[in-house]
mmCIF file of C-alpha atoms in Angstrom:
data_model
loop_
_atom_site.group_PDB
_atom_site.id
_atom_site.type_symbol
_atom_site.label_atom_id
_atom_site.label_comp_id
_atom_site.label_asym_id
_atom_site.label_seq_id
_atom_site.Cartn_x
_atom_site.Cartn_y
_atom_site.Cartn_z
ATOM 1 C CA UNK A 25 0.000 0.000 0.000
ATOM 2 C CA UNK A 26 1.269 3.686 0.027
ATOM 3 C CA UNK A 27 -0.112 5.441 3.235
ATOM 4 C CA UNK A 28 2.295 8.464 3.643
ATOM 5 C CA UNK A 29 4.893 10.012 1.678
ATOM 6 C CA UNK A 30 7.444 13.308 0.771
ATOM 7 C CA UNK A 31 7.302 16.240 -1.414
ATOM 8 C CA UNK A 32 9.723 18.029 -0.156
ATOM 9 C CA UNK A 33 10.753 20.097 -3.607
ATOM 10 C CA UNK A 34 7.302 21.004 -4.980
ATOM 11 C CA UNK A 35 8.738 23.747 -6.988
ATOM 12 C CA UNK A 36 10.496 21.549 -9.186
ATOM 13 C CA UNK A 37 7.058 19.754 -10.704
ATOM 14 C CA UNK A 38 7.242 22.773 -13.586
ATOM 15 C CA UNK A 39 10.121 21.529 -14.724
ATOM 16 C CA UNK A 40 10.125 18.216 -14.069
ATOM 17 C CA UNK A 41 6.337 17.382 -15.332
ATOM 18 C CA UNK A 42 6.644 20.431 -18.264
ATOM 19 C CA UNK A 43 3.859 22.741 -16.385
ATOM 20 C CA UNK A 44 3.616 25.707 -18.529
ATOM 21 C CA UNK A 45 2.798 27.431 -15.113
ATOM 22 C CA UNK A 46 2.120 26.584 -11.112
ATOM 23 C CA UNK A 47 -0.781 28.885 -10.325
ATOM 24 C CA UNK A 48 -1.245 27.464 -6.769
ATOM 25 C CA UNK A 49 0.636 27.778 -3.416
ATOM 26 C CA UNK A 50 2.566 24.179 -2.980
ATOM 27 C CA UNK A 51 3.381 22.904 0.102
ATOM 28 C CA UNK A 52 6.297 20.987 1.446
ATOM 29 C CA UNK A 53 5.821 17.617 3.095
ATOM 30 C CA UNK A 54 8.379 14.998 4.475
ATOM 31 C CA UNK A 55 4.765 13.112 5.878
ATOM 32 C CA UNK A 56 2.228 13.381 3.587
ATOM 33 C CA UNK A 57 -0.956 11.947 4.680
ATOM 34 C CA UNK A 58 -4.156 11.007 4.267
ATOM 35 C CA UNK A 59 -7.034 13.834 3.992
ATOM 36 C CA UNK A 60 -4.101 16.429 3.145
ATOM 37 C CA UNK A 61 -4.733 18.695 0.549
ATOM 38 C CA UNK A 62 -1.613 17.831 -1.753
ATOM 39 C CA UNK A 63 -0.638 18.567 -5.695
ATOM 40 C CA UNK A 64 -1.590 16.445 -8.136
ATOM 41 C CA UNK A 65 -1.350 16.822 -12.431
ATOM 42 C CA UNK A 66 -3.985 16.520 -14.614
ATOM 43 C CA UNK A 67 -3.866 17.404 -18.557
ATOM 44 C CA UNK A 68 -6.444 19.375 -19.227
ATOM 45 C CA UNK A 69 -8.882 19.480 -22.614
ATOM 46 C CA UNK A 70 -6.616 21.757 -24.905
ATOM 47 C CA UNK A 71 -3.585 19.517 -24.063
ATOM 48 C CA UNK A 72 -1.910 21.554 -21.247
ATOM 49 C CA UNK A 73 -0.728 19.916 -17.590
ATOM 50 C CA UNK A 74 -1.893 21.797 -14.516
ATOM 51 C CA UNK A 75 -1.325 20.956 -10.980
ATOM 52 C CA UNK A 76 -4.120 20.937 -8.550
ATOM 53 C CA UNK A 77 -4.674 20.733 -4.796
ATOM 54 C CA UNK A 78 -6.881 17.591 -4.302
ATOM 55 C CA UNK A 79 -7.516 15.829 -0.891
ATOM 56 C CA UNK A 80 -5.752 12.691 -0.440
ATOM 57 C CA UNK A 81 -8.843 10.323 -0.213
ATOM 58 C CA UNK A 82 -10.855 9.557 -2.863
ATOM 59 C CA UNK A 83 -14.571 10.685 -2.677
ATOM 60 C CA UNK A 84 -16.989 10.096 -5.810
ATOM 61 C CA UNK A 85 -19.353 12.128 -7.166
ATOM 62 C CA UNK A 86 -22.253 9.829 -6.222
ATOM 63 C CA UNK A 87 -20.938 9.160 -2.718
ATOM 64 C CA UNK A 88 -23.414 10.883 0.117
ATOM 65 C CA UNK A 89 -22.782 13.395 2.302
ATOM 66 C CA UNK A 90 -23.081 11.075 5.412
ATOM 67 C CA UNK A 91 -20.638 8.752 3.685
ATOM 68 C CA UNK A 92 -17.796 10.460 3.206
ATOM 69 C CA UNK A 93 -15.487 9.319 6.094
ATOM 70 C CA UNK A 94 -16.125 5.215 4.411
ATOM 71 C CA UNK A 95 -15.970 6.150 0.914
ATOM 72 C CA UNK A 96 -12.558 7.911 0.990
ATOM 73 C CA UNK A 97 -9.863 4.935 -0.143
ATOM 74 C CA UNK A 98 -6.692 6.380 -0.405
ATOM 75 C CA UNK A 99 -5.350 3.401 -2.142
ATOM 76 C CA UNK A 100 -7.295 1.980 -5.520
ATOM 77 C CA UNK A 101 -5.641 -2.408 -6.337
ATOM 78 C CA UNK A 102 -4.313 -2.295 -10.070
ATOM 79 C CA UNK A 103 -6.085 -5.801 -10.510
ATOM 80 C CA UNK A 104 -9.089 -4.527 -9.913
ATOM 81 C CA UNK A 105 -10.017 -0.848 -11.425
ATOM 82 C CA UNK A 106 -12.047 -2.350 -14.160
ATOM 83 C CA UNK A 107 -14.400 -4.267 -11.694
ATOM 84 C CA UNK A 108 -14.693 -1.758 -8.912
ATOM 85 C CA UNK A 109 -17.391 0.733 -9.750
ATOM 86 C CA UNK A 110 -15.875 3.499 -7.472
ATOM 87 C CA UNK A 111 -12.682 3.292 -10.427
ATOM 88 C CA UNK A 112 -13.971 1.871 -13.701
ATOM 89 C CA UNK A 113 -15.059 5.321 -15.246
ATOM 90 C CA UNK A 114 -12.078 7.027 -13.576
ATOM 91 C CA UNK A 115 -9.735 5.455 -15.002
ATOM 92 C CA UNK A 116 -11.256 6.257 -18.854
ATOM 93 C CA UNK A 117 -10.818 9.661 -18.051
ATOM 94 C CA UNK A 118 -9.840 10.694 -14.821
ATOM 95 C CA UNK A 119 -5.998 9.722 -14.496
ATOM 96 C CA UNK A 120 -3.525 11.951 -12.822
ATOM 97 C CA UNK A 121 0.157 11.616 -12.100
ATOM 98 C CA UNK A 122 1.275 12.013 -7.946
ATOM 99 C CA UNK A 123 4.291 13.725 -7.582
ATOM 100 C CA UNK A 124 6.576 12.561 -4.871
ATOM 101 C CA UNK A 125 10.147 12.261 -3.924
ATOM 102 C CA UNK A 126 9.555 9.253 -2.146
ATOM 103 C CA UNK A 127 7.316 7.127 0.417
ATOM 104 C CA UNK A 128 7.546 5.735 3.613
ATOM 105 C CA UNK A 129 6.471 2.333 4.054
ATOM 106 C CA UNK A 130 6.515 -0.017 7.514
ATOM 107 C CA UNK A 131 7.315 -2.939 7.943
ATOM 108 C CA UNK A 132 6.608 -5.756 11.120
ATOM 109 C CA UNK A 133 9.694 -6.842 13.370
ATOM 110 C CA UNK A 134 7.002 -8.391 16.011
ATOM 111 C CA UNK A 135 6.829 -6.204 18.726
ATOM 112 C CA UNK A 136 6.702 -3.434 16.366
ATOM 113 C CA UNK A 137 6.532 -1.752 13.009
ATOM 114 C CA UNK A 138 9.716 -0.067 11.396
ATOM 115 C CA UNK A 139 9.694 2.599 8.769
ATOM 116 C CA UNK A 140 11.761 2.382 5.838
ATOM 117 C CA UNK A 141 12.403 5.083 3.073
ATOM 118 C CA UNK A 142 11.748 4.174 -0.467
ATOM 119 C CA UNK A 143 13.300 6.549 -3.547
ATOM 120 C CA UNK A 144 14.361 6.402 -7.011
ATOM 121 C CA UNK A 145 17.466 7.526 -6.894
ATOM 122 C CA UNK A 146 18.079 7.921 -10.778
ATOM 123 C CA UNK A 147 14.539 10.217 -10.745
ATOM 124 C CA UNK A 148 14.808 12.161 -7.170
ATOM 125 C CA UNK A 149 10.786 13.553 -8.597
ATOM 126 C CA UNK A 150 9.388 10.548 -9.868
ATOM 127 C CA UNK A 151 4.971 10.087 -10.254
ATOM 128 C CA UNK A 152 2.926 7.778 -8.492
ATOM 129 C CA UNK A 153 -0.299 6.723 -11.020
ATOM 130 C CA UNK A 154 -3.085 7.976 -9.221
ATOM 131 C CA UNK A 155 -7.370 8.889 -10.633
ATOM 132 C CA UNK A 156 -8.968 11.628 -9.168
ATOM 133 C CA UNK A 157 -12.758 13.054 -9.168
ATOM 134 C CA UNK A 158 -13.714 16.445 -9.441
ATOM 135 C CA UNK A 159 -17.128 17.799 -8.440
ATOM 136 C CA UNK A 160 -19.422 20.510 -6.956
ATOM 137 C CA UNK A 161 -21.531 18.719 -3.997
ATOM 138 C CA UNK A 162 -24.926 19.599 -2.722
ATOM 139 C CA UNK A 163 -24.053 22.925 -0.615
ATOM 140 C CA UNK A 164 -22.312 23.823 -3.890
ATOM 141 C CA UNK A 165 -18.458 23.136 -2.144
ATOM 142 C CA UNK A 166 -16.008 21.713 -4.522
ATOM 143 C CA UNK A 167 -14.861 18.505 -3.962
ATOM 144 C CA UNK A 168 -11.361 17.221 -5.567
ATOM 145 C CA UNK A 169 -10.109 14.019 -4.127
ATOM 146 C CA UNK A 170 -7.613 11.246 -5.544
ATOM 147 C CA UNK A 171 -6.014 7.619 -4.800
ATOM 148 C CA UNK A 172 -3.054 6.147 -5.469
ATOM 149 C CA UNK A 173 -2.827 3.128 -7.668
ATOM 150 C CA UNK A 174 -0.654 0.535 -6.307
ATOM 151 C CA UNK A 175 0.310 -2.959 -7.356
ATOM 152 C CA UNK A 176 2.108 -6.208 -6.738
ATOM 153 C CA UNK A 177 5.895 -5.219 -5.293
ATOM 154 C CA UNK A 178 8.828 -6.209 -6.308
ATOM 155 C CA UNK A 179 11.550 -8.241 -4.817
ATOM 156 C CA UNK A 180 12.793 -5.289 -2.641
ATOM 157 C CA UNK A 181 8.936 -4.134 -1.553
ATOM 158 C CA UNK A 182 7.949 -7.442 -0.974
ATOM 159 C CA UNK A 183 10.627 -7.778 2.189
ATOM 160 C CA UNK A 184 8.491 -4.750 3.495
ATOM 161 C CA UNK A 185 4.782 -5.944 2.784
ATOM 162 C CA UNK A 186 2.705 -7.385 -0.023
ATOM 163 C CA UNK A 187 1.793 -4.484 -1.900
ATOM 164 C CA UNK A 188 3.790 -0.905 -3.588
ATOM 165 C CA UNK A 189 2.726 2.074 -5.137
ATOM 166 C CA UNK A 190 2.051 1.753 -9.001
ATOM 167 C CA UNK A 191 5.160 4.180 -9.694
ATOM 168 C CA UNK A 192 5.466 5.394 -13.612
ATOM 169 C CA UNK A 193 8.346 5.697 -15.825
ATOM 170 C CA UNK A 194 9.169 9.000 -17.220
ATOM 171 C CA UNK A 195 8.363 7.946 -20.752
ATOM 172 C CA UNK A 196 4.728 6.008 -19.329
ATOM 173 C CA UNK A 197 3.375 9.660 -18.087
ATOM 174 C CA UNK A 198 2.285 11.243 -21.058
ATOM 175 C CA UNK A 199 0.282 8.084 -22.351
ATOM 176 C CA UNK A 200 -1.346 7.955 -18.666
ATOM 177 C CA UNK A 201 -2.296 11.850 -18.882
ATOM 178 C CA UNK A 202 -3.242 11.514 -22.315
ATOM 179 C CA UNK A 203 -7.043 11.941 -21.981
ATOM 180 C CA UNK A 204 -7.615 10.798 -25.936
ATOM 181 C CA UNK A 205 -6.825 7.315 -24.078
ATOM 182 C CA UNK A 206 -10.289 6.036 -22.912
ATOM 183 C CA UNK A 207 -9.550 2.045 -23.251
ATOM 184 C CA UNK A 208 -8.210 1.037 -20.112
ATOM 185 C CA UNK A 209 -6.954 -1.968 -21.007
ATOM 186 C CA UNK A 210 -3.975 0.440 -22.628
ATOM 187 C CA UNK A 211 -3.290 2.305 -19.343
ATOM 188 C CA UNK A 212 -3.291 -0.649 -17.110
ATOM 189 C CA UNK A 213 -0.471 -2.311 -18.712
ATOM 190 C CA UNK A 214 1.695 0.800 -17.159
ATOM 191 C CA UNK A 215 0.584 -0.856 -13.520
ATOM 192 C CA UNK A 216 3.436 -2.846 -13.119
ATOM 193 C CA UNK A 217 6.275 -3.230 -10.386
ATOM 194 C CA UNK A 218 8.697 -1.076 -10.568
ATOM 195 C CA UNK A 219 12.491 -2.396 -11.026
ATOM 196 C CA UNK A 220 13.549 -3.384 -7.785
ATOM 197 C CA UNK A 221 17.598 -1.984 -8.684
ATOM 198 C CA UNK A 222 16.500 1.112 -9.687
ATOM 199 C CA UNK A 223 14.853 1.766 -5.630
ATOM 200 C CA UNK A 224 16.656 2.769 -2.444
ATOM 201 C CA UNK A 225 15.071 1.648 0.889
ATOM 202 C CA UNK A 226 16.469 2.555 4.447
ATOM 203 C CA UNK A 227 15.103 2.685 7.556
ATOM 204 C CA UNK A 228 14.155 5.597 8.968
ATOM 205 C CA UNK A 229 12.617 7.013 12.642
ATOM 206 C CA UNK A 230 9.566 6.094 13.793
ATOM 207 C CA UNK A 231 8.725 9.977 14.611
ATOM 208 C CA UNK A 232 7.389 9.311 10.722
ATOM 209 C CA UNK A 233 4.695 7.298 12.502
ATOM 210 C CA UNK A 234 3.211 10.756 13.825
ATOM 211 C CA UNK A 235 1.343 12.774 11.409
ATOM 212 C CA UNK A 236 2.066 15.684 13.415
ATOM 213 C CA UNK A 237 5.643 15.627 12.570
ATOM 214 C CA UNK A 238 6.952 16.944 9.514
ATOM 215 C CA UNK A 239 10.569 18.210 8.483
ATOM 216 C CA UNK A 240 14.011 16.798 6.214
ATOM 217 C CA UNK A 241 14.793 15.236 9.275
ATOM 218 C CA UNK A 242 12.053 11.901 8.970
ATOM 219 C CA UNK A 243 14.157 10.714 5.772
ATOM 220 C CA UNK A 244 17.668 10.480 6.897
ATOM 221 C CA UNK A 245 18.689 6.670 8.071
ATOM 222 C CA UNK A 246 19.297 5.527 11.137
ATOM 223 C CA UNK A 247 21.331 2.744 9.841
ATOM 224 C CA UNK A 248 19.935 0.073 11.728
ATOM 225 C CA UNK A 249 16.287 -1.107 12.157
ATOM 226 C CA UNK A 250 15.258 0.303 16.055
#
């Protein structure tokens, strides 16, 4: 799964995901969390990319207002997007890329649950596949929310639990955009591990564990699991 993770350079996404411009305040985060408002990039319908602030929790259009809290998954199974009617329409038409410079993910010694840090380090601002759904509600509020895709791991992920995030290559990202790309079938293929020797992991602090911290500090290794 992918539960928390880092932007911690958000002004690099114009260059790094060709933004023409970043008309919204960005924040920094070395613990990005669920229900944070946090960037994501769309292409919009005259071709351009754009990144938006969307909630980190998925809500859909037909979800009601009562339902909110259970219908939020911040995490949507690759296997599955085609069967799950929360996803099947999304991912016609709805795709977005995640920007991140890495995730955290945990993993159990027993008596408790370490932290490792996962990057690319050949692509320090790399994209997590994600959908997203955009709409105005009944008290006429906006509502942008997205998930993260994730998939089978690889051998490194697997050590740390039985799922990763569904990260894309560089050259996968404008074909995932692309919103002239309605058969999913053609997207999905992009849903695959990604290569275990081109990933870092570490272990990290479990301050990570609290939501309420947040600085450079979560990601450096402590060299031994603790």
């Amino acid at each position: 799964m992918c539960g928390r993770y880092v932007l911690g350079a958000p002004e690099d996404l114009s260059e790094r995901f060709q933004l023409r411009q970043l008309a919204i305040q960005l924040p920094h985060t070395w613990n990005a969390a669920p229900a944070n408002q946090l960037p994501v990039i769309v292409e919009t319908e005259d071709g351009e990319r754009e990144a938006k602030l969307m909630q980190w929790g998925l809500i859909p259009r037909w979800a009601k207002p009562g339902d909110k809290r259970g219908l939020a998954p911040i995490n949507a199974r690759a296997e599955t997007l085609s069967e799950k009617p929360m996803f099947r329409n999304l991912v016609k038409r709805q795709r977005c890329l995640v920007p991140a410079n890495g995730f955290y993910e945990w993993k159990n010694l027993g008596n408790h649950k370490q932290p490792y840090y996962v990057t690319v380090p050949d692509d320090p601002l790399f994209a997590f596949a994600g959908l997203y759904d955009s709409f105005v509600d009944d008290q006429g509020e906006p509502v942008d929310t997205y998930t993260i895709i994730t998939t089978q791991p690889n051998e490194l992920m697997a050590n740390l639990h039985n799922r990763m995030p569904a990260i894309l290559h560089p050259g996968d990202e404008a074909e995932w955009l692309d919103p002239d790309v309605t058969d999913p079938a053609q997207v999905e293929r992009l849903l695959v591990p990604y290569p275990a020797d081109e990933m870092e992991v570490y272990p990290v602090s479990r301050k990570v564990g609290n939501t309420r911290n947040d600085g450079p500090d979560l990601i450096e290794p402590i060299g031994t699991e603790s």
